mmCIF file of C-alpha atoms in Angstrom:
data_model
loop_
_atom_site.group_PDB
_atom_site.id
_atom_site.type_symbol
_atom_site.label_atom_id
_atom_site.label_comp_id
_atom_site.label_asym_id
_atom_site.label_seq_id
_atom_site.Cartn_x
_atom_site.Cartn_y
_atom_site.Cartn_z
ATOM 1 C CA VAL U 1 -11.238 -2.604 12.079
ATOM 2 C CA GLN U 2 -8.718 -5.108 10.775
ATOM 3 C CA LEU U 3 -6.317 -4.988 7.862
ATOM 4 C CA GLN U 4 -4.641 -8.212 6.829
ATOM 5 C CA ALA U 5 -1.714 -8.019 4.426
ATOM 6 C CA SER U 6 -0.496 -11.021 2.472
ATOM 7 C CA GLY U 7 1.630 -11.894 -0.510
ATOM 8 C CA GLY U 8 5.119 -11.047 0.666
ATOM 9 C CA GLY U 9 8.079 -13.316 0.113
ATOM 10 C CA LEU U 10 11.517 -13.748 -1.389
ATOM 11 C CA VAL U 11 12.106 -12.875 -5.029
ATOM 12 C CA GLN U 12 15.105 -12.245 -7.246
ATOM 13 C CA ALA U 13 15.849 -8.795 -8.587
ATOM 14 C CA GLY U 14 13.712 -8.101 -11.623
ATOM 15 C CA GLY U 15 10.932 -10.328 -10.374
ATOM 16 C CA SER U 16 7.389 -9.534 -9.313
ATOM 17 C CA LEU U 17 5.186 -9.890 -6.263
ATOM 18 C CA ARG U 18 1.597 -8.991 -5.588
ATOM 19 C CA LEU U 19 0.565 -7.864 -2.129
ATOM 20 C CA SER U 20 -3.044 -7.916 -1.015
ATOM 21 C CA CYS U 21 -4.699 -6.076 1.854
ATOM 22 C CA ALA U 22 -8.032 -7.369 3.114
ATOM 23 C CA VAL U 23 -10.004 -4.758 5.024
ATOM 24 C CA SER U 24 -12.713 -5.702 7.485
ATOM 25 C CA GLY U 25 -14.787 -3.633 9.836
ATOM 26 C CA LEU U 26 -14.393 -0.603 7.626
ATOM 27 C CA THR U 27 -16.135 -0.167 4.349
ATOM 28 C CA THR U 28 -13.458 0.363 1.735
ATOM 29 C CA ARG U 29 -15.980 2.357 -0.190
ATOM 30 C CA SER U 30 -15.463 5.251 2.249
ATOM 31 C CA SER U 31 -11.816 4.733 3.099
ATOM 32 C CA ALA U 32 -8.566 5.766 1.501
ATOM 33 C CA VAL U 33 -5.909 3.061 1.616
ATOM 34 C CA GLY U 34 -2.161 3.160 1.299
ATOM 35 C CA TRP U 35 0.923 0.998 1.418
ATOM 36 C CA SER U 36 4.084 2.014 3.179
ATOM 37 C CA ARG U 37 7.324 0.187 3.906
ATOM 38 C CA GLN U 38 10.065 0.168 6.459
ATOM 39 C CA ALA U 39 13.531 -1.244 5.944
ATOM 40 C CA PRO U 40 15.842 -2.061 8.870
ATOM 41 C CA GLY U 41 17.349 1.085 10.328
ATOM 42 C CA LYS U 42 15.241 3.357 8.153
ATOM 43 C CA GLU U 43 12.124 5.391 8.668
ATOM 44 C CA ARG U 44 8.789 4.282 7.322
ATOM 45 C CA GLU U 45 8.138 5.644 3.861
ATOM 46 C CA PHE U 46 5.015 6.039 1.795
ATOM 47 C CA VAL U 47 4.891 3.719 -1.222
ATOM 48 C CA ALA U 48 1.473 4.056 -2.845
ATOM 49 C CA GLY U 49 -2.022 5.249 -2.036
ATOM 50 C CA ILE U 50 -5.459 5.058 -3.599
ATOM 51 C CA SER U 51 -8.604 7.073 -3.067
ATOM 52 C CA TRP U 52 -11.814 5.361 -2.024
ATOM 53 C CA SER U 53 -13.276 6.030 -5.439
ATOM 54 C CA GLY U 54 -10.322 4.186 -6.923
ATOM 55 C CA ASP U 55 -9.809 6.765 -9.631
ATOM 56 C CA ASN U 56 -6.927 8.575 -8.012
ATOM 57 C CA THR U 57 -3.558 7.107 -7.062
ATOM 58 C CA ASN U 58 -0.207 8.393 -5.898
ATOM 59 C CA TYR U 59 3.209 6.758 -5.809
ATOM 60 C CA ALA U 60 6.593 7.415 -4.277
ATOM 61 C CA ASP U 61 9.092 8.464 -6.924
ATOM 62 C CA SER U 62 11.173 5.380 -6.168
ATOM 63 C CA VAL U 63 8.396 3.016 -7.307
ATOM 64 C CA LYS U 64 6.689 4.956 -10.089
ATOM 65 C CA GLY U 65 6.378 2.918 -13.238
ATOM 66 C CA ARG U 66 7.073 -0.329 -11.374
ATOM 67 C CA PHE U 67 4.305 -0.586 -8.765
ATOM 68 C CA THR U 68 0.547 -0.400 -9.304
ATOM 69 C CA ILE U 69 -2.057 -0.034 -6.588
ATOM 70 C CA SER U 70 -5.647 -1.084 -7.212
ATOM 71 C CA ARG U 71 -8.765 -1.789 -5.203
ATOM 72 C CA ASP U 72 -11.883 -3.902 -5.370
ATOM 73 C CA ASN U 73 -14.512 -2.322 -3.158
ATOM 74 C CA ALA U 74 -16.883 -5.248 -3.647
ATOM 75 C CA LYS U 75 -14.287 -7.554 -2.097
ATOM 76 C CA ASN U 76 -12.876 -4.971 0.343
ATOM 77 C CA THR U 77 -9.354 -5.536 -0.898
ATOM 78 C CA VAL U 78 -6.506 -3.321 -2.043
ATOM 79 C CA ASP U 79 -3.640 -4.838 -4.001
ATOM 80 C CA LEU U 80 -0.115 -3.680 -4.747
ATOM 81 C CA GLN U 81 1.430 -5.169 -7.871
ATOM 82 C CA MET U 82 5.200 -4.846 -7.699
ATOM 83 C CA ASN U 83 7.221 -5.414 -10.868
ATOM 84 C CA SER U 84 10.906 -5.028 -11.688
ATOM 85 C CA LEU U 85 11.767 -5.397 -8.044
ATOM 86 C CA LYS U 86 15.127 -4.167 -6.803
ATOM 87 C CA PRO U 87 17.149 -5.116 -3.722
ATOM 88 C CA GLU U 88 16.402 -1.663 -2.306
ATOM 89 C CA ASP U 89 12.702 -2.568 -2.267
ATOM 90 C CA THR U 90 13.422 -5.009 0.548
ATOM 91 C CA ALA U 91 11.325 -4.002 3.552
ATOM 92 C CA VAL U 92 8.281 -4.823 5.633
ATOM 93 C CA TYR U 93 5.272 -3.607 3.700
ATOM 94 C CA THR U 94 2.191 -2.506 5.610
ATOM 95 C CA CYS U 95 -1.230 -1.461 4.442
ATOM 96 C CA ALA U 96 -3.169 1.234 6.225
ATOM 97 C CA ALA U 97 -6.538 2.913 5.889
ATOM 98 C CA ARG U 98 -8.431 5.931 7.040
ATOM 99 C CA THR U 99 -11.931 7.182 6.663
ATOM 100 C CA THR U 100 -12.350 10.052 4.291
ATOM 101 C CA LEU U 101 -15.107 12.265 3.021
ATOM 102 C CA GLY U 102 -13.110 13.085 -0.046
ATOM 103 C CA ALA U 103 -13.847 10.471 -2.685
ATOM 104 C CA HIS U 104 -10.789 11.320 -4.730
ATOM 105 C CA TYR U 105 -8.261 12.145 -2.032
ATOM 106 C CA VAL U 106 -5.049 10.159 -1.619
ATOM 107 C CA TYR U 107 -3.104 10.380 1.624
ATOM 108 C CA THR U 108 0.663 10.381 1.135
ATOM 109 C CA ASP U 109 1.542 11.262 4.734
ATOM 110 C CA VAL U 110 1.739 7.940 6.582
ATOM 111 C CA THR U 111 0.938 9.660 9.877
ATOM 112 C CA ARG U 112 -2.544 10.498 8.570
ATOM 113 C CA TYR U 113 -3.645 6.855 8.448
ATOM 114 C CA GLN U 114 -5.859 5.620 11.272
ATOM 115 C CA TYR U 115 -5.830 1.844 10.929
ATOM 116 C CA TRP U 116 -2.853 -0.402 10.274
ATOM 117 C CA GLY U 117 -2.239 -3.994 9.312
ATOM 118 C CA GLN U 118 0.537 -6.214 10.616
ATOM 119 C CA GLY U 119 2.925 -5.979 7.676
ATOM 120 C CA THR U 120 4.389 -8.511 5.305
ATOM 121 C CA GLN U 121 8.076 -9.047 4.534
ATOM 122 C CA VAL U 122 9.351 -8.506 1.005
ATOM 123 C CA THR U 123 12.928 -9.554 0.313
ATOM 124 C CA VAL U 124 14.568 -8.965 -3.047
ATOM 125 C CA SER U 125 17.852 -10.738 -3.652
ATOM 126 C CA SER U 126 20.473 -9.447 -6.052
#
């Protein structure tokens, strides 16, 4: 199983970035996927998650209304659209997945994920 994250970079505050997670070796149709982030000196925190059915999502309070997670099961990809970025969003963003029998379940506990990508750096300048 491999997860490949892309789309990170440097952006000014108020700008947007779109992260993409390509999943291989695991059918996204039966996997819940989430994004988490870790800033220097801080613990990893959940950012957003989506059920394998795609009809249920969950967001950290700090990103609600600014970030949108979506998935394309035909392409085995999960994207994170990040708008109105703030300097405090600066972190390494990582996508993760786990198999699930619950079509509509979203995992918000990052320790519940089984497979992890390598992470992509997002830097927001003020």
